[in-house]
Amino acid sequence: MTAIKHALQRDIFTPNDERLLSIVNVCKAGKKKKNCFLCATVTTERPVQVKVVKVKKSDKGDFYKRQTAWELRELAVVDAKDANKENPEFDLHFEKVYKWVASSTAEKNSFISYIWKLNQRYLRKKIDFVNVSSQLLEESVPSGENQSVAGGDEETLDDYQELNTREEQDIEIMMEGCEYAISNAEAFAEKLSSELQVLDGANIQSIMASEKQVNTLMQLLDEALNEVDTIEGKLSSYEEMLQSVKEQMDQISQSNHLIQLSNTNNVRLLDEIEFLVNHMDLSKGHIKALQDGDLSSSKGIEACTDAAEALLQCMNVALRPGHDKLHAVKQQQHLFNDLREQFARRLTNHLNNVFVHQGHDQSATLAQHSVELSLPKHNPLHRDLLRYAKLMEWLKNTQCEKYEGLTGNYVDYIARLYEREIKDFFEVAKIKMTGTTKEGKKFGLHGSSGKLTGSTSSLNKLPIQGGGSRRSQSSSLLDMGNMSASDLDVADRTKFDKIFEQVLSELEPLCLAEQDFISKFFKLQQQPSMLGSTAVDGEEVDGAGPSRHVSVGGERPQSATSEKEMVRLMMNKIFHCIEVELNNLIALGDKIDSFNSLYMLVKMSHHVWTAENVDPASYLSTTLGNVLVTVKRNFDKCISNQIKQMEEVKISKKSKVGILPFVTGIEQFAELAETIFRNAERRGDLDKAYVKLIRAVYFNVEKVANESQKTPRDVVMMENFHHIFSTLSRLKISCLETERKEAKYKYTDHLQSYVIYSLGQPLEKLNHFFEGVEARVAQGVREEEVSYQLAFNKQELRKVIKEYPGKEVKKGLDNLYKKVDKHLCEEENLLQVVWHSMQDEFIRQYKHFVGLIGRCYPGSGITMDFTIQDILEYFSSIAQSH
């Protein structure tokens, strides 16, 4: 262990100016044995640092390397595990607990003893020793704790001194000169001791032999002492002289310190003054601009803007502690407050005047727009006011109350202007929709200017126009069914579509431009949101009192209500009449022609979709969305009215039914709707309406067929469902594919029923005879034995056949043709189709009769008086003759 200790001191600790005091060979508890050394060290330089170092043998060679080091002051607890029994385990509590197992208990105790000594000397007993034998600690201090701390440990720690190179060489030479230096250390030690005694004796003899030299040396020492006394006297005199110099130097030093302190204070004072002058000094030009600057010219506005920003910077400067108590600072702040109040008042008055003048100037241009269907543009007004945008931002940051008051004044002035413009604009639109003023009286328009004085409720009292008059009531499928395509007044609907589109096209840029201006001018920049905001109820907008301020919530514009909400409230108040006017216009269009709701639904949906793509939270998007709900309700109401009118249809009892009006009407409606809804966003609404209408048509066709007295039920069903099937096949409406197949099935089924029912009459007795034959066969009589039945013998068969010669059959078929011709209507042109089906059914019956004769009366030679070829000639000649 001594050799290892020596090697560690030389290789690891000496280069770091450290001394190795104690070492213990350990391994970690509970793990695979990997031996290492824990070393207690102190530094050779002051202040002394005490460490516990972990040293590990390198895996690649026979040398040691320093792995971990802990400061001894970081050690909190030394746990020896057991104070009574020998146990090589112990714990060291640094920032965490390290568990060790020493190679022997003696090494552990020695290491702990050294740690205790270092703790006593350097750490003032800060480390706790747990489970350590008191005897072990007492052995470390043989004569009192205080003495060990003061001297014993110092000697123990300082008695070791490392050999230098020369001493090592001398020892090696001395050991090489003795053969048993290593093999017999005790003999070698005795030899060295005897030689040391010899050398000590020789030294004593040498000293005694040089007594004369010693006396001489003592004499010299006495003389030296005398000289020292002389020098000390001179030094004392010098010290007295220097004492007075020292006092003078102290005074000079104190004076210099005061001068330096004064200079430092002057520098700091200058810095404070420069700070205040640089940050709280407003130039005369800025003051003049704030007091008398021209707010009507571009240069004046720019100068006022720069001056206002400079004033804001001066007022917002972060004063250092104590500045606010300076009289000059208070005076300057008072000046700034006066300038702010004065300029804010000047700016507010000027902008209020601008709002009023611009409103009057804009009103002068209303006359030229009242004739045309267009809204006046406000771009010049916006362009002029945007020059004041930065000043409005300054006002918003400095004078919130004046900012809100100015905002309210703008909204009031511009709302009145827009209200006049929009009402005139919608009045022109209503006049153009209803035609001339004379015609407009039918819809509640009167007076030379043609203004609408009737409300929406008065539209419900529109008179019903008859005959060739221009239609001014709601269209229906019955109306469409009773007219040709040329009578539908397509030009009126096209004109309405164009007017409605122009109204929306004029409103859209107007609202977007105003909202953009409000955001920029009043510095209410919105962040577009994907979530559309709900519109304010009509009571909130229309019920607002004549207050001069817009209620934006809270004391500051952004405290309780966001800037986006403030824009929405301002837009609601400015354009509060748009939604009302649009709803009135929609009511008028719906009353002129209920099918106008189709045009309005498509146009309104497209504009809502466009507005939501631009900004889903904009006022325009919200308002058009609300109006779209009204249009959709009108559309649904239109569909419901058509269904109701179908249910109320009455047919004549004296004439044949033919194609029902609402069946023709659904065809015209579908053609119109397909034209309107081509590539429309609301195609789904139309598809749902189609299904409702076609189901109502099917139901009411069956209802009319059941109530028909003049025309057979099968004919009514066959003709109308054939017409529906043809219409749906031609239009190819994908959502009605199921209904198209159903119409085809119903048409085919009722055609077959009508043919079978009609053909039972020309050969009535023959039919009854063979029905009886089939009944006997069904009861179990063999077919070849039927002829032996009294009622069905050969004589009876010949008698029945004789009643139906070819001439009589042709006559009966001719009467049947005339009857079918009376039943069927001309517009559907199904006579030849029905007649051909009857021919096929008659031939099928003929073949059936012939087959029964062959099976039940074999070898009788009984045949019909006419052949299949005769039947074909009968049917052909009858069809050609008519």
PDB file of C-alpha atoms in Angstrom, residues 155-390:
ATOM      1  CA  GLU A 155       2.277  17.860  13.241  1.00  0.00           C
ATOM      2  CA  THR A 156       0.679  14.698  11.966  1.00  0.00           C
ATOM      3  CA  LEU A 157      -0.336  16.315   8.727  1.00  0.00           C
ATOM      4  CA  ASP A 158       2.971  18.188   8.321  1.00  0.00           C
ATOM      5  CA  ASP A 159       5.522  15.435   9.345  1.00  0.00           C
ATOM      6  CA  TYR A 160       5.451  13.930   5.925  1.00  0.00           C
ATOM      7  CA  GLN A 161       7.650  15.576   3.327  1.00  0.00           C
ATOM      8  CA  GLU A 162       8.253  14.215  -0.089  1.00  0.00           C
ATOM      9  CA  LEU A 163      11.822  13.191  -0.977  1.00  0.00           C
ATOM     10  CA  ASN A 164      13.483  15.148  -3.673  1.00  0.00           C
ATOM     11  CA  THR A 165      15.369  13.532  -6.541  1.00  0.00           C
ATOM     12  CA  ARG A 166      18.797  13.813  -4.941  1.00  0.00           C
ATOM     13  CA  GLU A 167      17.589  12.258  -1.714  1.00  0.00           C
ATOM     14  CA  GLU A 168      16.037   9.404  -3.648  1.00  0.00           C
ATOM     15  CA  GLN A 169      19.341   8.789  -5.475  1.00  0.00           C
ATOM     16  CA  ASP A 170      21.303   8.822  -2.201  1.00  0.00           C
ATOM     17  CA  ILE A 171      18.957   6.319  -0.605  1.00  0.00           C
ATOM     18  CA  GLU A 172      19.178   4.061  -3.635  1.00  0.00           C
ATOM     19  CA  ILE A 173      23.050   4.187  -3.545  1.00  0.00           C
ATOM     20  CA  MET A 174      23.023   3.461   0.185  1.00  0.00           C
ATOM     21  CA  MET A 175      20.637   0.528  -0.250  1.00  0.00           C
ATOM     22  CA  GLU A 176      22.708  -0.858  -3.137  1.00  0.00           C
ATOM     23  CA  GLY A 177      25.793  -0.812  -0.837  1.00  0.00           C
ATOM     24  CA  CYS A 178      24.061  -3.111   1.667  1.00  0.00           C
ATOM     25  CA  GLU A 179      23.158  -6.626   0.502  1.00  0.00           C
ATOM     26  CA  TYR A 180      20.445  -7.168   3.095  1.00  0.00           C
ATOM     27  CA  ALA A 181      18.803  -3.689   2.777  1.00  0.00           C
ATOM     28  CA  ILE A 182      15.670  -5.230   1.387  1.00  0.00           C
ATOM     29  CA  SER A 183      15.761  -8.783   2.704  1.00  0.00           C
ATOM     30  CA  ASN A 184      16.445  -7.799   6.345  1.00  0.00           C
ATOM     31  CA  ALA A 185      15.073  -4.330   6.982  1.00  0.00           C
ATOM     32  CA  GLU A 186      15.652  -4.501  10.761  1.00  0.00           C
ATOM     33  CA  ALA A 187      19.343  -5.263  10.396  1.00  0.00           C
ATOM     34  CA  PHE A 188      19.645  -2.515   7.839  1.00  0.00           C
ATOM     35  CA  ALA A 189      17.902  -0.105  10.225  1.00  0.00           C
ATOM     36  CA  GLU A 190      20.249  -1.043  13.086  1.00  0.00           C
ATOM     37  CA  LYS A 191      23.234  -0.511  10.825  1.00  0.00           C
ATOM     38  CA  LEU A 192      21.950   2.924   9.833  1.00  0.00           C
ATOM     39  CA  SER A 193      21.299   3.770  13.517  1.00  0.00           C
ATOM     40  CA  SER A 194      24.834   2.815  14.569  1.00  0.00           C
ATOM     41  CA  GLU A 195      26.305   4.829  11.736  1.00  0.00           C
ATOM     42  CA  LEU A 196      24.126   7.794  12.769  1.00  0.00           C
ATOM     43  CA  GLN A 197      25.417   7.591  16.351  1.00  0.00           C
ATOM     44  CA  VAL A 198      28.998   7.569  15.081  1.00  0.00           C
ATOM     45  CA  LEU A 199      28.287  10.633  12.961  1.00  0.00           C
ATOM     46  CA  ASP A 200      26.633  12.436  15.901  1.00  0.00           C
ATOM     47  CA  GLY A 201      29.699  11.784  18.099  1.00  0.00           C
ATOM     48  CA  ALA A 202      32.021  13.058  15.404  1.00  0.00           C
ATOM     49  CA  ASN A 203      29.929  16.202  15.072  1.00  0.00           C
ATOM     50  CA  ILE A 204      30.069  16.889  18.823  1.00  0.00           C
ATOM     51  CA  GLN A 205      33.840  16.439  18.900  1.00  0.00           C
ATOM     52  CA  SER A 206      34.218  18.763  15.947  1.00  0.00           C
ATOM     53  CA  ILE A 207      32.125  21.452  17.712  1.00  0.00           C
ATOM     54  CA  MET A 208      34.139  21.211  20.933  1.00  0.00           C
ATOM     55  CA  ALA A 209      37.381  21.442  18.977  1.00  0.00           C
ATOM     56  CA  SER A 210      36.265  24.756  17.468  1.00  0.00           C
ATOM     57  CA  GLU A 211      35.617  26.676  20.783  1.00  0.00           C
ATOM     58  CA  LYS A 212      37.953  29.508  19.826  1.00  0.00           C
ATOM     59  CA  GLN A 213      36.031  30.067  16.633  1.00  0.00           C
ATOM     60  CA  VAL A 214      32.819  30.058  18.657  1.00  0.00           C
ATOM     61  CA  ASN A 215      34.083  32.815  20.953  1.00  0.00           C
ATOM     62  CA  THR A 216      35.065  34.896  17.962  1.00  0.00           C
ATOM     63  CA  LEU A 217      31.595  34.307  16.509  1.00  0.00           C
ATOM     64  CA  MET A 218      29.944  35.453  19.761  1.00  0.00           C
ATOM     65  CA  GLN A 219      32.008  38.646  19.747  1.00  0.00           C
ATOM     66  CA  LEU A 220      30.922  39.362  16.233  1.00  0.00           C
ATOM     67  CA  LEU A 221      27.324  38.780  17.240  1.00  0.00           C
ATOM     68  CA  ASP A 222      27.623  41.331  20.072  1.00  0.00           C
ATOM     69  CA  GLU A 223      28.990  43.924  17.678  1.00  0.00           C
ATOM     70  CA  ALA A 224      26.162  43.150  15.310  1.00  0.00           C
ATOM     71  CA  LEU A 225      23.636  43.702  18.066  1.00  0.00           C
ATOM     72  CA  ASN A 226      25.133  47.093  18.859  1.00  0.00           C
ATOM     73  CA  GLU A 227      24.844  48.071  15.198  1.00  0.00           C
ATOM     74  CA  VAL A 228      21.252  46.887  15.222  1.00  0.00           C
ATOM     75  CA  ASP A 229      20.514  49.157  18.199  1.00  0.00           C
ATOM     76  CA  THR A 230      22.035  52.089  16.356  1.00  0.00           C
ATOM     77  CA  ILE A 231      20.017  51.352  13.244  1.00  0.00           C
ATOM     78  CA  GLU A 232      16.848  51.015  15.329  1.00  0.00           C
ATOM     79  CA  GLY A 233      17.447  54.476  16.781  1.00  0.00           C
ATOM     80  CA  LYS A 234      17.825  55.987  13.339  1.00  0.00           C
ATOM     81  CA  LEU A 235      14.717  54.115  12.166  1.00  0.00           C
ATOM     82  CA  SER A 236      12.750  55.531  15.098  1.00  0.00           C
ATOM     83  CA  SER A 237      13.726  59.079  14.133  1.00  0.00           C
ATOM     84  CA  TYR A 238      12.844  58.337  10.536  1.00  0.00           C
ATOM     85  CA  GLU A 239       9.515  56.914  11.693  1.00  0.00           C
ATOM     86  CA  GLU A 240       8.729  60.126  13.582  1.00  0.00           C
ATOM     87  CA  MET A 241       9.515  62.129  10.459  1.00  0.00           C
ATOM     88  CA  LEU A 242       7.402  59.840   8.308  1.00  0.00           C
ATOM     89  CA  GLN A 243       4.536  60.062  10.775  1.00  0.00           C
ATOM     90  CA  SER A 244       4.094  63.747  10.048  1.00  0.00           C
ATOM     91  CA  VAL A 245       4.388  63.050   6.317  1.00  0.00           C
ATOM     92  CA  LYS A 246       1.775  60.313   6.704  1.00  0.00           C
ATOM     93  CA  GLU A 247      -0.650  62.717   8.339  1.00  0.00           C
ATOM     94  CA  GLN A 248      -0.184  65.188   5.490  1.00  0.00           C
ATOM     95  CA  MET A 249      -0.649  62.425   2.916  1.00  0.00           C
ATOM     96  CA  ASP A 250      -3.831  61.302   4.659  1.00  0.00           C
ATOM     97  CA  GLN A 251      -5.182  64.833   4.407  1.00  0.00           C
ATOM     98  CA  ILE A 252      -4.234  64.985   0.717  1.00  0.00           C
ATOM     99  CA  SER A 253      -5.851  61.575   0.114  1.00  0.00           C
ATOM    100  CA  GLN A 254      -9.051  62.679   1.822  1.00  0.00           C
ATOM    101  CA  SER A 255      -9.083  65.869  -0.229  1.00  0.00           C
ATOM    102  CA  ASN A 256      -8.557  63.882  -3.432  1.00  0.00           C
ATOM    103  CA  HIS A 257     -11.422  61.552  -2.465  1.00  0.00           C
ATOM    104  CA  LEU A 258     -13.758  64.507  -1.999  1.00  0.00           C
ATOM    105  CA  ILE A 259     -12.683  65.966  -5.339  1.00  0.00           C
ATOM    106  CA  GLN A 260     -13.293  62.615  -7.062  1.00  0.00           C
ATOM    107  CA  LEU A 261     -16.677  62.283  -5.382  1.00  0.00           C
ATOM    108  CA  SER A 262     -17.639  65.787  -6.482  1.00  0.00           C
ATOM    109  CA  ASN A 263     -16.531  65.037 -10.035  1.00  0.00           C
ATOM    110  CA  THR A 264     -18.575  61.814 -10.056  1.00  0.00           C
ATOM    111  CA  ASN A 265     -21.634  63.689  -8.826  1.00  0.00           C
ATOM    112  CA  ASN A 266     -21.174  66.347 -11.492  1.00  0.00           C
ATOM    113  CA  VAL A 267     -20.941  63.678 -14.234  1.00  0.00           C
ATOM    114  CA  ARG A 268     -24.094  61.985 -12.969  1.00  0.00           C
ATOM    115  CA  LEU A 269     -25.913  65.297 -12.712  1.00  0.00           C
ATOM    116  CA  LEU A 270     -24.917  66.141 -16.275  1.00  0.00           C
ATOM    117  CA  ASP A 271     -26.179  62.743 -17.433  1.00  0.00           C
ATOM    118  CA  GLU A 272     -29.536  63.317 -15.739  1.00  0.00           C
ATOM    119  CA  ILE A 273     -29.843  66.805 -17.239  1.00  0.00           C
ATOM    120  CA  GLU A 274     -28.928  65.514 -20.717  1.00  0.00           C
ATOM    121  CA  PHE A 275     -31.501  62.727 -20.322  1.00  0.00           C
ATOM    122  CA  LEU A 276     -34.250  65.163 -19.389  1.00  0.00           C
ATOM    123  CA  VAL A 277     -33.278  67.654 -22.111  1.00  0.00           C
ATOM    124  CA  ASN A 278     -33.069  64.957 -24.800  1.00  0.00           C
ATOM    125  CA  HIS A 279     -36.307  63.201 -23.863  1.00  0.00           C
ATOM    126  CA  MET A 280     -38.532  65.961 -22.502  1.00  0.00           C
ATOM    127  CA  ASP A 281     -37.701  68.868 -24.785  1.00  0.00           C
ATOM    128  CA  LEU A 282     -40.275  69.609 -27.496  1.00  0.00           C
ATOM    129  CA  SER A 283     -39.081  71.851 -30.326  1.00  0.00           C
ATOM    130  CA  LYS A 284     -40.710  75.221 -31.005  1.00  0.00           C
ATOM    131  CA  GLY A 285     -41.752  74.015 -34.445  1.00  0.00           C
ATOM    132  CA  HIS A 286     -43.652  71.088 -32.953  1.00  0.00           C
ATOM    133  CA  ILE A 287     -45.292  73.337 -30.373  1.00  0.00           C
ATOM    134  CA  LYS A 288     -46.382  75.749 -33.083  1.00  0.00           C
ATOM    135  CA  ALA A 289     -47.759  72.909 -35.202  1.00  0.00           C
ATOM    136  CA  LEU A 290     -49.770  71.603 -32.269  1.00  0.00           C
ATOM    137  CA  GLN A 291     -51.130  75.049 -31.445  1.00  0.00           C
ATOM    138  CA  ASP A 292     -51.699  76.593 -34.882  1.00  0.00           C
ATOM    139  CA  GLY A 293     -50.915  73.919 -37.479  1.00  0.00           C
ATOM    140  CA  ASP A 294     -53.092  73.783 -40.626  1.00  0.00           C
ATOM    141  CA  LEU A 295     -55.218  70.621 -40.474  1.00  0.00           C
ATOM    142  CA  SER A 296     -56.676  71.046 -43.955  1.00  0.00           C
ATOM    143  CA  SER A 297     -53.497  70.842 -46.081  1.00  0.00           C
ATOM    144  CA  SER A 298     -51.320  67.797 -46.592  1.00  0.00           C
ATOM    145  CA  LYS A 299     -48.172  69.566 -45.344  1.00  0.00           C
ATOM    146  CA  GLY A 300     -49.991  70.854 -42.285  1.00  0.00           C
ATOM    147  CA  ILE A 301     -51.370  67.401 -41.502  1.00  0.00           C
ATOM    148  CA  GLU A 302     -47.912  65.877 -41.869  1.00  0.00           C
ATOM    149  CA  ALA A 303     -46.385  68.533 -39.573  1.00  0.00           C
ATOM    150  CA  CYS A 304     -49.131  68.011 -36.994  1.00  0.00           C
ATOM    151  CA  THR A 305     -48.650  64.254 -37.171  1.00  0.00           C
ATOM    152  CA  ASP A 306     -44.896  64.560 -36.525  1.00  0.00           C
ATOM    153  CA  ALA A 307     -45.519  67.018 -33.683  1.00  0.00           C
ATOM    154  CA  ALA A 308     -48.173  64.742 -32.104  1.00  0.00           C
ATOM    155  CA  GLU A 309     -45.842  61.736 -32.251  1.00  0.00           C
ATOM    156  CA  ALA A 310     -43.016  63.797 -30.704  1.00  0.00           C
ATOM    157  CA  LEU A 311     -45.394  64.982 -27.946  1.00  0.00           C
ATOM    158  CA  LEU A 312     -46.471  61.391 -27.279  1.00  0.00           C
ATOM    159  CA  GLN A 313     -42.838  60.279 -27.002  1.00  0.00           C
ATOM    160  CA  CYS A 314     -42.089  63.086 -24.542  1.00  0.00           C
ATOM    161  CA  MET A 315     -45.122  62.211 -22.419  1.00  0.00           C
ATOM    162  CA  ASN A 316     -44.387  58.497 -22.438  1.00  0.00           C
ATOM    163  CA  VAL A 317     -40.708  58.783 -21.495  1.00  0.00           C
ATOM    164  CA  ALA A 318     -39.838  56.526 -18.560  1.00  0.00           C
ATOM    165  CA  LEU A 319     -38.658  58.929 -15.858  1.00  0.00           C
ATOM    166  CA  ARG A 320     -35.996  57.787 -13.449  1.00  0.00           C
ATOM    167  CA  PRO A 321     -36.656  57.753  -9.696  1.00  0.00           C
ATOM    168  CA  GLY A 322     -36.912  61.290  -8.323  1.00  0.00           C
ATOM    169  CA  HIS A 323     -37.445  63.037 -11.673  1.00  0.00           C
ATOM    170  CA  ASP A 324     -41.128  63.544 -11.009  1.00  0.00           C
ATOM    171  CA  LYS A 325     -40.280  65.703  -7.978  1.00  0.00           C
ATOM    172  CA  LEU A 326     -38.284  68.225 -10.023  1.00  0.00           C
ATOM    173  CA  HIS A 327     -40.073  71.526 -10.555  1.00  0.00           C
ATOM    174  CA  ALA A 328     -38.847  71.821 -14.172  1.00  0.00           C
ATOM    175  CA  VAL A 329     -40.131  68.315 -14.966  1.00  0.00           C
ATOM    176  CA  LYS A 330     -43.524  69.095 -13.421  1.00  0.00           C
ATOM    177  CA  GLN A 331     -43.671  72.328 -15.408  1.00  0.00           C
ATOM    178  CA  GLN A 332     -42.797  70.504 -18.645  1.00  0.00           C
ATOM    179  CA  GLN A 333     -45.385  67.793 -17.988  1.00  0.00           C
ATOM    180  CA  HIS A 334     -48.005  70.466 -17.373  1.00  0.00           C
ATOM    181  CA  LEU A 335     -47.058  72.061 -20.713  1.00  0.00           C
ATOM    182  CA  PHE A 336     -47.367  68.692 -22.466  1.00  0.00           C
ATOM    183  CA  ASN A 337     -50.819  68.083 -20.951  1.00  0.00           C
ATOM    184  CA  ASP A 338     -51.988  71.518 -22.075  1.00  0.00           C
ATOM    185  CA  LEU A 339     -50.660  70.945 -25.606  1.00  0.00           C
ATOM    186  CA  ARG A 340     -52.318  67.521 -25.724  1.00  0.00           C
ATOM    187  CA  GLU A 341     -55.686  68.847 -24.595  1.00  0.00           C
ATOM    188  CA  GLN A 342     -55.486  71.851 -26.933  1.00  0.00           C
ATOM    189  CA  PHE A 343     -54.476  69.813 -29.998  1.00  0.00           C
ATOM    190  CA  ALA A 344     -56.983  67.032 -29.267  1.00  0.00           C
ATOM    191  CA  ARG A 345     -59.744  69.638 -29.071  1.00  0.00           C
ATOM    192  CA  ARG A 346     -58.592  71.295 -32.337  1.00  0.00           C
ATOM    193  CA  LEU A 347     -58.358  67.920 -34.108  1.00  0.00           C
ATOM    194  CA  THR A 348     -61.774  66.775 -32.879  1.00  0.00           C
ATOM    195  CA  ASN A 349     -63.499  69.995 -33.953  1.00  0.00           C
ATOM    196  CA  HIS A 350     -61.818  69.945 -37.356  1.00  0.00           C
ATOM    197  CA  LEU A 351     -62.746  66.312 -38.069  1.00  0.00           C
ATOM    198  CA  ASN A 352     -66.336  66.892 -36.944  1.00  0.00           C
ATOM    199  CA  ASN A 353     -66.522  69.774 -39.446  1.00  0.00           C
ATOM    200  CA  VAL A 354     -65.023  67.531 -42.132  1.00  0.00           C
ATOM    201  CA  PHE A 355     -67.688  64.873 -41.422  1.00  0.00           C
ATOM    202  CA  VAL A 356     -70.485  67.444 -41.710  1.00  0.00           C
ATOM    203  CA  HIS A 357     -69.157  69.117 -44.909  1.00  0.00           C
ATOM    204  CA  GLN A 358     -68.435  65.801 -46.589  1.00  0.00           C
ATOM    205  CA  GLY A 359     -71.930  64.602 -45.760  1.00  0.00           C
ATOM    206  CA  HIS A 360     -73.458  67.729 -47.351  1.00  0.00           C
ATOM    207  CA  ASP A 361     -71.200  67.484 -50.406  1.00  0.00           C
ATOM    208  CA  GLN A 362     -72.113  63.851 -50.871  1.00  0.00           C
ATOM    209  CA  SER A 363     -75.819  64.615 -50.541  1.00  0.00           C
ATOM    210  CA  ALA A 364     -75.541  66.990 -53.507  1.00  0.00           C
ATOM    211  CA  THR A 365     -74.612  64.086 -55.771  1.00  0.00           C
ATOM    212  CA  LEU A 366     -77.604  61.935 -54.771  1.00  0.00           C
ATOM    213  CA  ALA A 367     -79.866  63.481 -57.414  1.00  0.00           C
ATOM    214  CA  GLN A 368     -77.843  62.207 -60.358  1.00  0.00           C
ATOM    215  CA  HIS A 369     -77.715  58.676 -58.887  1.00  0.00           C
ATOM    216  CA  SER A 370     -81.416  58.517 -58.063  1.00  0.00           C
ATOM    217  CA  VAL A 371     -82.382  57.862 -61.685  1.00  0.00           C
ATOM    218  CA  GLU A 372     -79.726  55.217 -62.250  1.00  0.00           C
ATOM    219  CA  LEU A 373     -79.609  51.992 -60.283  1.00  0.00           C
ATOM    220  CA  SER A 374     -76.236  52.717 -58.672  1.00  0.00           C
ATOM    221  CA  LEU A 375     -74.943  53.879 -55.318  1.00  0.00           C
ATOM    222  CA  PRO A 376     -72.671  56.946 -54.924  1.00  0.00           C
ATOM    223  CA  LYS A 377     -69.021  56.121 -54.311  1.00  0.00           C
ATOM    224  CA  HIS A 378     -67.411  57.312 -51.089  1.00  0.00           C
ATOM    225  CA  ASN A 379     -63.822  56.812 -52.203  1.00  0.00           C
ATOM    226  CA  PRO A 380     -62.994  60.583 -52.285  1.00  0.00           C
ATOM    227  CA  LEU A 381     -64.301  60.987 -48.732  1.00  0.00           C
ATOM    228  CA  HIS A 382     -62.310  57.986 -47.553  1.00  0.00           C
ATOM    229  CA  ARG A 383     -59.191  59.191 -49.347  1.00  0.00           C
ATOM    230  CA  ASP A 384     -59.407  62.635 -47.702  1.00  0.00           C
ATOM    231  CA  LEU A 385     -60.046  61.242 -44.227  1.00  0.00           C
ATOM    232  CA  LEU A 386     -57.301  58.633 -44.392  1.00  0.00           C
ATOM    233  CA  ARG A 387     -54.786  61.467 -44.262  1.00  0.00           C
ATOM    234  CA  TYR A 388     -55.799  61.823 -40.605  1.00  0.00           C
ATOM    235  CA  ALA A 389     -55.350  58.097 -39.797  1.00  0.00           C
ATOM    236  CA  LYS A 390     -52.136  58.564 -37.795  1.00  0.00           C
TER     237      LYS A 390
END
